């Protein structure tokens, strides 16, 4: 027998090998194998079993890595699609569909010595007092890891061995599953009676699930023709979307189908995971819920993945890459917060997990449910033109109303302030915080910038301390008294005087605002308030995030200051005030999606307020209070925002009116990068001449011209439909010669233009 193998080195080519007799029957499509390649041995994946090969003198497969079907044929087919659509070598795509922890050759289950009590002999042997104490514990537990017993009984291995010699217990190696949530106490929950809006939405999804064709093991083909249409669930914050997910998943399970739930990494909080584990920990559809995200140890990830592969975990909840989970008889894919940009991987393969979900759903004939309070323009547009089925939940579950949003004009504030610059807190916000402290309610303050101040600027000559590797200014971090680049991580000491040679002014000062300074100012203003800050600087350890949130939930913190990591998904009924300190921050980004992102962020943060019995209030401070993104967010008017933003996009023919491919060339020599970019543009003009409606813009310097010492130039392609654009670009990339020190990256459907 002959197999076709894709090697783990990006050659964009497959090779044929013969299966030696001793491995026959152990190799199938998706098996990972070791094969000779030149003088080396390399790992690869079997992509097909072929009758004969055009090549002669085939070499033999030398061994198998891991289990026979590491990759299911369906996942293999999906990886191929990713390679083609996102212009990346299939080898890379294959790598990203299997977690590193599973791919590694030494990846395996952990085995530990376990102590098992044997049936008590008719005559209990004589035991010393010490031995009796140890035996009592073993008898009570029946079975436990040896280490655990040694700890509990404060004893030694010798004592345990003596008990083994007396025939009371058995010591043996056993698989010991690593469970990242083992220490969590999870209390089972029951389904909540749905309100009418939730009822309609859940019904629609369940009907689609009922309509799925019988699962066909052998089938890896394309169900495009009969595929249920994906659903877009547009439900305001607190409308109870999660309950819809839970009950739909429950229905899928009752039909024998599994589910994948994608959530943005940032909202993969213990709170979220708990809700899923709790619901499926008992009852007729009880199952393990596997969790996949970047904070797990390699061992934990290995075990979670295999629980899925073995079919024991019928539900997976995870971040981006969980879309590749090999769930057996998959029936439903949920993508929560589908508008989130973190679903896009910013390195090759540059896939968007939400889009992959839709494609996987179509190929495998699976129901896809996208949910958001602020759907991406792309998805809402798809729903309006019937590509997706729209489900609306416009009100919050109980009587809670959406919070009142007040916009404070910072221009007026700065006129009032004598120095010309307003303080961090307007009068209104200060008063609002004060009231909450009096009433023992909680406040969340949001600022999307960490550090103390954004830049160090000389008031005399205007010199700004910039990063030597990137075209951005350095941020001052007071706690460490250092300047830090938020792009590349470069750090340096704070100069005692202006470093510009002809200046040397000692009165250099800081401007701009970061979370660190907000916290400090707040502490001065309200000395008795209990304040905590949450951003990447304060969360160093794995457990920090959970710890701070638990403290906040228990009411031990009055005010929580943070970056976008506190904007999403948190549910704290005692939070009645949300302050957005500087709403313009995300507006001043050179990206056509800046308005959309600001709107989404404001709506999401506002959604944290008033989730309990007391009505919530949101205070948004801004220098451009009449910007549509801010005004529509103030009125919780998604549709209004959508319509005006679509007009703006139409004028410029930006997505969703078009699709974009962004080509970025980078290198350390700016002239070379520029010349290469022009060369690529010429090639594109020739190669894509027949492409109707194609617009090629650039080359132009990237908005962030220099990052991590590389200069970057961009070419933007816009077209109505991506079609086979990926293939054409891949071919161009393989045929065009560029200088060795200039690299070309292709990003299909980019979410960031930086
Ligand atoms: P969303 O995800 O839409 O922001 P959640 O699913 O987090 O909203 O729901 C908000 C809160 O309302 C949760 O505490 C949830 O348990 C509760 N909830 C959901 N559905 C109902 C219902 N039908 N009746 C009562 N409470 C509900
Ligand atoms: Zn830098």
XYZ file of C-alpha atoms and ligand atoms in Angstrom:
782
model
C 0.000 0.000 0.000
C 1.112 3.519 -0.763
C 0.328 6.676 1.195
C 0.581 10.322 0.251
C 2.178 12.404 2.991
C 2.347 16.118 3.738
C 5.539 16.817 5.665
C 5.748 19.229 8.551
C 8.095 21.486 6.646
C 6.483 24.012 4.355
C 7.324 22.634 0.918
C 3.810 23.023 -0.494
C 4.240 19.541 -1.905
C 3.275 15.970 -1.037
C 5.345 12.814 -1.167
C 4.497 9.151 -1.617
C 5.731 6.371 0.670
C 5.187 2.669 0.890
C 3.678 1.152 4.042
C 5.928 -1.631 5.351
C 4.251 -4.913 6.217
C 4.603 -4.464 9.986
C 2.628 -1.216 9.870
C -0.161 -2.390 7.618
C -3.609 -1.773 9.018
C -2.305 0.830 11.431
C -2.192 3.726 9.017
C -5.133 5.667 7.659
C -5.912 9.134 6.367
C -5.018 11.530 9.169
C -2.374 9.308 10.779
C 0.816 11.110 11.653
C 3.860 9.237 10.446
C 7.626 9.456 10.458
C 9.229 9.196 7.064
C 12.751 9.374 5.657
C 13.432 12.576 3.769
C 16.931 12.904 2.373
C 19.241 11.993 5.230
C 16.654 13.029 7.835
C 13.527 11.605 9.391
C 10.574 13.964 9.359
C 7.047 13.871 10.727
C 4.130 14.240 8.356
C 0.435 13.542 7.945
C -1.112 10.947 5.655
C -3.519 12.811 3.404
C -4.516 9.963 1.118
C -4.112 6.264 0.512
C -3.357 5.672 -3.153
C -3.305 2.567 -5.303
C -0.226 3.462 -7.232
C 2.322 6.209 -7.468
C 3.822 7.959 -10.495
C 7.178 7.655 -8.745
C 9.336 4.583 -8.574
C 11.711 3.532 -5.815
C 9.453 4.668 -3.033
C 10.893 4.688 0.459
C 9.041 3.234 3.401
C 7.194 4.879 6.248
C 9.433 4.415 9.283
C 6.902 4.713 12.078
C 3.716 6.114 13.517
C 3.415 9.111 15.825
C 0.612 8.996 18.360
C -2.688 7.316 17.651
C -3.966 6.225 14.255
C -6.463 8.983 13.640
C -4.935 12.103 15.168
C -6.620 14.080 12.431
C -10.068 13.134 11.264
C -10.658 13.271 7.505
C -13.030 16.188 8.093
C -10.441 18.247 9.954
C -7.914 17.368 7.293
C -10.245 18.670 4.608
C -10.834 21.832 6.628
C -7.080 22.397 6.963
C -6.733 22.123 3.188
C -9.424 24.728 2.727
C -7.640 27.050 5.159
C -4.400 26.647 3.280
C -6.058 27.563 0.009
C -8.301 30.376 1.147
C -5.861 32.114 3.481
C -2.817 31.676 1.203
C -0.757 29.610 3.546
C 1.172 26.383 3.002
C -1.044 23.437 3.880
C 1.734 22.223 6.186
C 1.220 25.281 8.373
C -2.539 24.886 8.318
C -2.156 21.275 9.416
C 0.048 22.355 12.260
C -2.478 24.783 13.625
C -5.400 22.357 13.629
C -3.601 20.111 16.126
C -2.474 21.659 19.405
C 1.261 21.589 19.975
C 0.612 19.587 23.148
C -0.946 16.810 21.056
C 1.534 16.970 18.181
C 4.595 16.538 20.354
C 6.039 13.083 20.176
C 6.439 12.787 23.910
C 2.875 13.964 24.531
C 1.016 11.397 26.542
C -1.277 10.809 29.465
C 0.272 11.240 32.838
C 0.670 8.079 34.806
C 1.055 8.068 38.525
C 1.255 5.450 41.214
C -2.176 4.883 42.672
C -3.108 3.047 45.826
C -6.153 0.780 45.602
C -7.717 -0.956 48.580
C -8.155 -4.691 48.045
C -11.144 -6.606 49.397
C -10.400 -7.076 53.078
C -9.011 -10.574 53.848
C -11.113 -12.645 56.280
C -8.475 -12.200 58.921
C -7.121 -8.694 59.104
C -3.351 -8.932 59.626
C -1.783 -7.354 62.662
C -0.898 -3.749 62.080
C 1.176 -1.265 63.985
C -0.653 1.859 65.082
C 1.003 3.857 62.310
C 0.048 1.270 59.673
C -3.515 1.162 61.024
C -3.838 4.934 60.631
C -2.671 4.770 57.027
C -4.944 1.810 56.305
C -7.937 3.699 57.697
C -7.403 6.430 55.128
C -7.001 3.986 52.256
C -10.143 2.148 53.323
C -12.079 5.361 53.352
C -10.887 6.543 49.912
C -10.763 3.072 48.286
C -8.448 4.560 45.657
C -6.151 7.569 45.519
C -2.818 8.734 44.094
C 0.126 7.620 46.224
C 1.381 11.187 46.595
C -2.002 12.216 47.908
C -1.961 9.420 50.486
C 1.537 10.311 51.634
C 0.385 13.868 52.147
C -2.871 13.009 53.905
C -1.370 10.363 56.182
C 1.958 12.134 56.651
C 3.614 8.835 56.012
C 6.335 7.290 53.828
C 6.381 4.907 50.891
C 7.844 2.180 53.119
C 4.771 2.102 55.316
C 2.511 1.854 52.290
C 4.667 -0.936 50.855
C 4.305 -2.860 54.132
C 0.516 -2.685 53.778
C 0.898 -3.955 50.224
C 3.011 -6.869 51.478
C 0.228 -7.751 53.888
C -2.190 -8.008 50.958
C -4.354 -5.059 51.937
C -3.738 -2.798 49.010
C -2.286 -2.578 45.546
C 0.211 -0.059 44.225
C 0.075 0.408 40.458
C 0.631 2.928 37.686
C -2.596 4.452 36.452
C -3.566 7.189 34.072
C -4.216 10.269 36.051
C -6.132 12.854 34.077
C -5.133 16.436 34.430
C -8.195 18.567 34.949
C -7.607 22.318 34.917
C -10.862 22.847 36.808
C -10.395 20.065 39.345
C -10.262 22.483 42.220
C -13.428 24.248 41.138
C -16.604 23.437 43.040
C -19.256 23.100 40.413
C -22.865 22.881 41.520
C -25.304 21.452 38.979
C -27.876 23.870 37.531
C -31.148 23.250 35.754
C -32.528 24.860 32.626
C -34.190 28.227 33.312
C -37.715 28.694 31.899
C -37.188 30.807 28.802
C -38.862 34.135 28.163
C -40.784 34.471 24.876
C -37.856 35.999 22.940
C -35.472 33.271 24.065
C -38.146 30.687 23.320
C -38.441 31.793 19.690
C -34.683 31.823 19.186
C -34.095 28.447 20.824
C -36.972 26.886 18.909
C -35.526 28.026 15.586
C -32.133 26.514 16.381
C -33.656 23.289 17.661
C -35.781 22.874 14.557
C -32.645 23.247 12.452
C -30.944 20.612 14.612
C -33.905 18.281 14.144
C -33.563 18.718 10.405
C -29.943 17.629 10.209
C -29.429 14.594 8.008
C -28.384 11.391 9.758
C -24.718 11.463 10.569
C -22.617 9.631 8.024
C -19.285 8.463 9.351
C -17.640 8.083 5.960
C -18.816 11.395 4.631
C -16.370 14.268 4.612
C -17.899 15.995 1.684
C -19.602 19.209 1.033
C -23.083 19.889 2.259
C -23.289 23.365 0.768
C -26.488 22.578 -1.072
C -28.510 21.311 1.895
C -26.785 23.177 4.655
C -28.824 24.756 7.259
C -28.309 28.501 7.041
C -26.204 29.895 9.926
C -28.113 31.845 12.564
C -27.183 35.292 13.769
C -28.508 35.896 17.265
C -28.576 39.624 17.878
C -29.399 40.016 21.566
C -28.672 43.036 23.736
C -26.308 42.619 26.689
C -28.153 40.695 29.390
C -30.817 39.366 27.025
C -29.913 35.828 28.048
C -28.026 34.621 24.995
C -26.058 32.096 27.018
C -29.258 30.375 28.123
C -30.206 30.007 24.449
C -26.814 28.435 23.774
C -27.159 26.075 26.727
C -30.613 24.841 25.797
C -29.709 24.437 22.126
C -26.642 22.417 23.081
C -28.812 20.312 25.352
C -31.090 19.605 22.424
C -28.128 18.707 20.216
C -26.902 16.262 22.875
C -30.315 14.634 23.076
C -30.018 13.995 19.340
C -26.656 12.354 19.903
C -24.746 15.349 18.570
C -21.797 17.224 20.088
C -21.103 20.949 20.225
C -18.295 23.482 19.980
C -18.628 26.812 21.791
C -16.198 29.533 20.818
C -15.728 32.499 23.100
C -13.065 35.190 22.888
C -10.018 34.293 24.976
C -10.621 37.344 27.115
C -14.090 36.256 28.182
C -13.120 32.651 28.796
C -13.448 33.396 32.482
C -13.996 30.739 35.143
C -17.497 32.236 35.402
C -18.280 31.371 31.772
C -16.751 27.904 31.899
C -18.596 27.154 35.108
C -21.964 27.926 33.529
C -21.401 25.253 30.902
C -19.852 22.665 33.197
C -22.585 23.149 35.775
C -25.417 22.642 33.305
C -24.036 19.417 31.874
C -22.649 17.901 35.066
C -25.861 15.934 35.673
C -29.120 14.983 34.014
C -29.844 12.779 31.008
C -27.368 14.598 28.762
C -24.538 14.843 31.251
C -21.118 14.934 29.627
C -17.630 16.179 30.194
C -17.068 19.718 28.973
C -13.550 20.106 27.617
C -11.901 23.504 27.803
C -9.212 24.683 25.398
C -7.360 27.938 25.849
C -3.873 29.323 26.089
C -3.599 29.363 29.866
C -3.651 25.607 30.204
C -0.448 23.690 30.729
C 0.667 21.489 27.847
C -0.362 18.416 29.814
C -3.816 19.769 30.547
C -4.289 20.650 26.894
C -3.231 17.184 25.838
C -5.753 15.570 28.160
C -8.615 17.920 27.272
C -8.050 17.317 23.570
C -8.000 13.541 23.980
C -11.164 13.577 26.073
C -12.777 15.148 23.006
C -11.142 12.741 20.566
C -12.262 9.757 22.622
C -15.813 11.053 22.541
C -16.050 11.428 26.306
C -16.316 15.205 26.189
C -19.236 15.997 23.895
C -18.901 19.735 24.398
C -15.828 21.881 23.886
C -15.607 25.426 25.029
C -12.589 27.345 23.919
C -10.927 30.241 22.196
C -10.104 30.575 18.507
C -8.377 27.270 17.799
C -11.132 25.218 19.447
C -12.904 25.480 16.086
C -10.656 22.576 15.031
C -11.704 20.326 17.899
C -12.395 16.785 16.645
C -15.830 16.553 18.244
C -17.508 13.296 17.336
C -20.839 13.650 15.491
C -20.715 17.423 15.685
C -24.145 19.040 15.525
C -23.820 22.641 16.664
C -21.173 25.358 16.624
C -21.795 28.432 18.769
C -19.661 31.535 18.261
C -20.292 33.971 21.087
C -19.340 37.644 20.623
C -18.903 36.887 16.948
C -17.761 40.474 16.258
C -14.606 40.044 18.343
C -11.384 40.690 16.497
C -9.466 38.188 18.561
C -11.080 35.444 16.470
C -8.641 36.415 13.774
C -5.209 34.867 14.046
C -2.600 37.516 13.344
C 0.048 35.123 12.102
C -0.043 32.552 9.348
C -2.465 30.869 8.890
C -4.379 34.116 9.255
C -7.756 32.502 9.668
C -10.855 34.001 11.245
C -12.414 31.436 13.579
C -15.954 32.748 13.027
C -15.598 32.420 9.274
C -14.016 28.989 9.646
C -16.989 28.046 11.839
C -19.388 29.018 9.071
C -17.357 27.093 6.518
C -17.000 24.043 8.744
C -20.727 24.164 9.411
C -21.490 24.243 5.706
C -19.058 21.471 4.806
C -20.121 19.144 7.579
C -23.784 20.010 7.548
C -23.818 21.426 11.074
C -25.922 24.181 12.669
C -23.938 27.374 13.299
C -25.134 29.966 15.795
C -23.351 33.326 15.890
C -24.266 35.582 18.786
C -23.544 39.179 19.721
C -25.030 42.349 21.163
C -23.111 44.253 18.502
C -22.749 42.025 15.443
C -19.989 42.790 12.984
C -21.225 44.749 9.985
C -20.302 41.768 7.833
C -22.516 39.351 9.739
C -25.465 41.691 10.100
C -25.256 42.461 6.404
C -25.294 38.729 5.703
C -28.373 38.378 7.868
C -30.150 41.250 6.117
C -29.574 39.756 2.717
C -30.739 36.335 3.831
C -27.421 34.518 3.913
C -27.843 34.127 7.656
C -31.071 33.739 9.553
C -31.606 36.641 11.957
C -32.840 36.040 15.516
C -33.465 39.150 17.614
C -33.626 39.530 21.387
C -34.046 43.279 21.930
C -34.746 43.297 25.671
C -32.994 42.229 28.833
C -34.275 39.105 30.561
C -36.016 40.398 33.611
C -37.327 43.888 34.204
C -33.832 45.328 34.114
C -33.627 48.147 31.691
C -30.570 49.032 29.673
C -28.536 51.630 31.548
C -28.884 55.352 30.972
C -25.843 56.598 29.090
C -24.670 60.169 29.651
C -21.990 61.710 27.477
C -19.715 64.308 29.061
C -18.163 66.832 26.673
C -14.484 67.044 27.581
C -14.106 70.229 25.546
C -16.459 72.003 27.907
C -14.629 70.471 30.838
C -11.289 71.752 29.601
C -12.717 75.253 29.192
C -13.787 75.078 32.820
C -10.408 73.792 33.963
C -7.849 76.532 34.413
C -4.812 74.806 32.948
C -6.674 74.112 29.713
C -6.641 70.354 30.249
C -9.554 68.739 32.026
C -8.851 66.439 34.933
C -9.203 62.726 34.473
C -12.626 62.831 36.089
C -15.326 65.255 35.087
C -17.471 66.735 37.833
C -20.313 64.481 36.795
C -18.301 61.266 36.900
C -16.690 62.185 40.204
C -20.091 62.800 41.731
C -21.438 59.546 40.320
C -18.564 57.548 41.810
C -19.070 59.304 45.122
C -22.734 58.293 45.183
C -21.901 54.666 44.473
C -19.383 54.588 47.303
C -22.015 56.028 49.661
C -24.605 53.487 48.563
C -22.131 50.584 48.696
C -22.612 49.856 45.017
C -19.797 49.054 42.633
C -18.167 50.948 39.784
C -16.179 49.889 36.732
C -13.886 52.454 35.102
C -12.682 51.706 31.632
C -9.679 53.118 29.793
C -8.167 51.290 26.911
C -4.591 52.165 27.668
C -2.332 50.724 30.287
C 0.670 52.403 31.832
C 0.859 55.728 33.610
C 1.060 58.229 30.815
C 1.273 57.756 27.100
C 4.304 59.779 26.330
C 7.199 61.713 27.651
C 7.405 65.024 25.884
C 9.754 67.977 26.235
C 7.669 71.167 26.569
C 10.567 73.240 25.191
C 11.590 71.476 21.980
C 8.706 69.042 21.569
C 10.906 65.953 21.600
C 8.926 62.792 22.323
C 10.608 59.670 23.659
C 10.091 57.124 20.894
C 10.838 53.452 20.478
C 14.070 52.740 18.599
C 12.414 49.743 16.884
C 8.898 50.971 16.136
C 7.245 54.155 14.990
C 5.391 54.780 18.260
C 6.104 56.726 21.405
C 7.100 54.976 24.591
C 4.679 54.696 27.500
C 5.720 55.712 30.990
C 5.146 53.068 33.674
C 5.433 54.624 37.068
C 5.525 51.527 39.238
C 8.728 50.404 37.556
C 9.807 53.941 36.633
C 10.579 52.870 33.082
C 9.566 53.661 29.538
C 8.022 50.755 27.654
C 7.089 50.108 24.014
C 3.670 48.472 23.786
C 4.447 47.059 20.348
C 7.795 45.308 20.791
C 8.348 45.399 24.536
C 11.481 47.571 24.367
C 12.249 49.075 27.795
C 14.472 51.909 28.891
C 15.229 54.143 31.848
C 13.543 57.535 32.133
C 15.963 60.286 31.104
C 16.641 63.007 33.676
C 16.648 65.667 30.994
C 15.495 66.042 27.402
C 17.739 63.761 25.319
C 17.623 66.014 22.208
C 21.278 67.132 21.858
C 20.583 70.840 21.352
C 17.980 70.983 24.130
C 18.757 69.161 27.392
C 15.804 70.752 29.179
C 15.493 69.134 32.626
C 11.741 69.884 32.860
C 10.616 67.046 30.634
C 7.067 65.947 31.410
C 4.451 63.331 30.862
C 1.273 63.689 28.923
C -1.637 61.457 28.116
C -3.279 59.012 30.373
C -3.025 55.349 31.300
C -4.813 53.058 33.738
C -1.984 53.289 36.249
C -2.454 57.032 36.596
C -6.232 56.662 36.798
C -5.826 54.332 39.741
C -3.445 56.676 41.499
C -5.618 59.764 40.997
C -8.672 57.890 42.161
C -6.930 56.759 45.327
C -6.122 60.380 46.159
C -9.652 61.531 45.422
C -11.346 58.765 47.425
C -8.850 57.680 50.070
C -11.282 55.210 51.654
C -12.374 53.475 48.479
C -11.077 49.974 47.812
C -9.649 50.134 44.314
C -8.204 47.454 42.053
C -6.673 47.700 38.624
C -6.851 45.070 35.940
C -4.629 45.215 32.893
C -1.726 43.278 31.481
C 0.671 44.894 33.956
C -1.177 43.875 37.098
C -2.025 40.384 35.931
C 1.257 38.576 35.952
C 0.343 35.230 37.406
C -2.052 32.639 36.055
C -4.479 33.074 38.924
C -4.446 36.875 39.213
C -7.382 37.383 36.899
C -9.600 34.972 38.763
C -8.502 36.304 42.143
C -9.349 39.934 41.376
C -12.706 39.009 39.862
C -13.584 36.884 42.887
C -12.736 39.751 45.230
C -14.861 42.051 43.124
C -17.759 39.621 43.127
C -17.545 39.261 46.890
C -17.809 43.031 47.210
C -14.303 43.502 48.597
C -13.506 45.982 45.843
C -15.506 49.182 45.258
C -13.984 50.402 42.031
C -12.394 48.296 39.322
C -10.176 50.154 36.854
C -9.135 48.352 33.711
C -8.503 48.018 30.012
C -10.661 46.106 27.550
C -10.220 42.946 29.528
C -12.987 44.191 31.824
C -15.254 45.299 28.980
C -16.644 41.931 28.031
C -18.824 39.231 29.425
C -18.562 40.042 33.111
C -21.767 39.771 35.065
C -21.795 41.577 38.422
C -25.262 42.551 39.634
C -23.941 45.154 42.089
C -22.215 47.230 39.408
C -24.452 50.245 38.846
C -21.954 52.658 37.343
C -19.627 52.301 34.393
C -17.307 55.160 33.492
C -15.571 55.388 30.132
C -12.773 57.851 30.725
C -11.741 58.678 27.208
C -14.006 57.255 24.522
C -12.077 58.844 21.659
C -9.078 56.612 22.132
C -10.235 53.899 19.771
C -11.609 56.460 17.292
C -8.197 57.869 16.474
C -6.945 54.695 14.923
C -6.173 54.831 11.192
C -8.551 52.044 10.279
C -11.921 52.176 8.546
C -13.336 50.019 11.328
C -12.400 52.508 14.083
C -15.997 53.749 14.383
C -17.420 50.243 14.494
C -14.920 49.177 17.100
C -15.660 52.189 19.278
C -19.389 51.602 19.043
C -18.966 47.937 19.988
C -16.668 48.726 22.869
C -19.016 51.365 24.297
C -22.060 49.121 24.053
C -20.169 46.210 25.603
C -18.794 48.236 28.506
C -22.173 49.843 29.088
C -23.608 46.350 29.244
C -21.711 45.749 32.481
C -23.915 48.271 34.304
C -27.289 47.617 35.891
C -27.394 43.846 35.650
C -29.014 43.575 39.085
C -32.054 45.194 40.651
C -30.797 48.770 40.602
C -30.860 50.626 37.322
C -27.435 51.231 35.832
C -25.763 54.435 34.705
C -22.973 54.901 32.213
C -20.840 58.018 31.978
C -18.880 58.426 28.747
C -16.255 61.185 28.563
C -15.240 62.340 25.120
C -13.717 65.190 23.124
C -15.957 64.311 20.172
C -19.299 63.723 21.916
C -21.292 64.017 18.697
C -19.444 61.333 16.810
C -22.040 58.855 15.466
C -20.305 55.902 17.135
C -20.769 57.580 20.506
C -24.261 58.915 19.896
C -25.716 55.636 18.631
C -24.067 53.785 21.507
C -25.647 56.285 23.902
C -29.080 55.397 22.540
C -28.321 51.636 22.376
C -29.287 51.949 18.729
C -27.515 49.180 16.840
C -29.642 49.416 13.728
C -29.171 53.184 13.476
C -25.437 52.759 13.718
C -25.445 49.923 11.218
C -27.322 51.916 8.618
C -25.234 55.051 8.783
C -21.977 53.099 8.931
C -23.011 51.038 5.897
C -23.499 54.296 3.981
C -19.998 55.400 4.891
C -18.531 52.049 3.857
C -20.428 52.127 0.589
C -18.934 55.444 -0.447
C -15.450 54.033 0.020
C -16.333 50.510 -1.109
C -15.033 48.980 2.073
C -16.304 45.717 3.596
C -19.014 44.460 3.791
C -19.448 46.020 0.327
C -16.193 44.438 -0.752
C -13.643 41.893 0.388
C -10.082 42.884 1.171
C -6.727 41.212 0.815
C -3.861 43.041 2.451
C -0.305 42.425 1.276
C 2.407 43.606 3.636
C 6.064 43.709 2.690
C 8.571 44.101 5.443
C 12.300 44.379 5.822
C 14.979 46.360 7.608
C 15.984 48.414 4.577
C 13.197 50.834 3.776
C 14.198 51.481 0.155
C 14.351 47.801 -0.627
C 10.928 47.252 0.915
C 9.474 50.104 -1.115
C 10.968 48.863 -4.380
C 9.805 45.312 -3.714
C 6.314 46.587 -3.003
C 6.223 48.407 -6.332
C 7.425 45.279 -8.051
C 4.672 43.211 -6.436
C 2.095 45.792 -7.480
C 3.224 45.510 -11.110
C 3.028 41.732 -10.935
C -0.476 41.936 -9.513
C -1.615 44.236 -12.308
C -0.447 41.752 -14.904
C -1.565 38.593 -13.166
C -4.958 39.844 -12.071
C -5.698 41.838 -15.224
C -8.718 39.686 -16.031
C -10.184 40.166 -12.580
C -13.285 42.311 -12.896
C -13.989 44.929 -10.220
C -10.544 44.601 -8.633
C -9.107 47.751 -7.051
C -5.414 47.791 -6.180
C -4.380 50.531 -3.761
C -0.806 51.285 -2.767
C 1.893 50.506 -2.094
C 1.760 52.865 0.866
C 3.563 52.905 4.194
C 1.661 50.870 6.801
C -0.086 53.031 9.420
C 2.548 51.760 11.798
C 5.453 52.156 9.406
C 8.048 50.576 11.608
C 7.415 47.718 14.026
C 9.989 45.581 15.798
C 12.763 47.108 13.657
C 11.013 46.268 10.357
C 9.755 48.818 7.840
C 6.395 47.848 6.383
C 4.630 48.783 3.143
C 1.172 47.669 2.160
C -0.860 46.957 -0.929
C -4.600 46.643 -0.533
C -6.784 44.660 -2.905
C -10.519 45.112 -2.930
C -12.988 42.953 -4.810
C -16.631 41.972 -4.604
C -15.877 38.339 -4.071
C -12.735 36.597 -2.930
C -13.449 33.538 -5.038
C -10.163 32.044 -6.171
C -8.162 35.109 -5.196
C -6.268 33.042 -2.624
C -5.004 30.633 -5.248
C -3.917 33.451 -7.550
C -2.045 35.208 -4.753
C -0.388 32.003 -3.586
C 0.839 31.392 -7.093
C 2.125 34.939 -7.400
C 3.923 34.585 -4.088
C 5.682 31.419 -5.176
C 6.758 32.847 -8.517
C 7.788 36.401 -7.726
C 11.348 36.765 -6.553
C 11.990 39.219 -3.766
C 15.255 40.139 -2.050
C 16.166 37.658 0.696
C 15.668 40.206 3.429
C 12.202 41.309 2.316
C 9.187 39.261 3.310
C 5.697 39.270 1.896
C 2.717 38.444 4.093
C -0.771 38.000 2.689
C -3.777 38.615 4.863
C -7.185 37.657 3.452
C -10.114 39.444 5.143
C -7.843 41.348 7.546
C -9.370 42.815 10.696
C -6.480 45.107 11.477
C -4.811 47.375 8.970
C -1.916 48.358 11.197
P -26.106 37.811 27.671
O -25.152 36.691 27.353
O -27.147 37.983 26.615
O -25.433 39.092 28.033
P -26.707 36.197 29.932
O -26.967 34.928 29.211
O -25.416 36.353 30.636
O -26.932 37.399 28.950
O -27.909 36.387 30.954
C -27.897 37.372 31.954
C -28.476 36.815 33.243
O -29.865 36.512 33.098
C -27.817 35.546 33.708
O -27.593 35.631 35.090
C -28.827 34.468 33.388
O -28.735 33.388 34.277
C -30.145 35.196 33.549
N -31.211 34.631 32.720
C -31.106 34.195 31.450
N -32.311 33.788 30.984
C -33.204 33.974 31.981
C -34.615 33.745 32.123
N -35.330 33.262 31.109
N -35.173 34.053 33.290
C -34.447 34.552 34.301
N -33.138 34.792 34.245
C -32.503 34.513 33.104
Zn 8.951 49.074 19.939
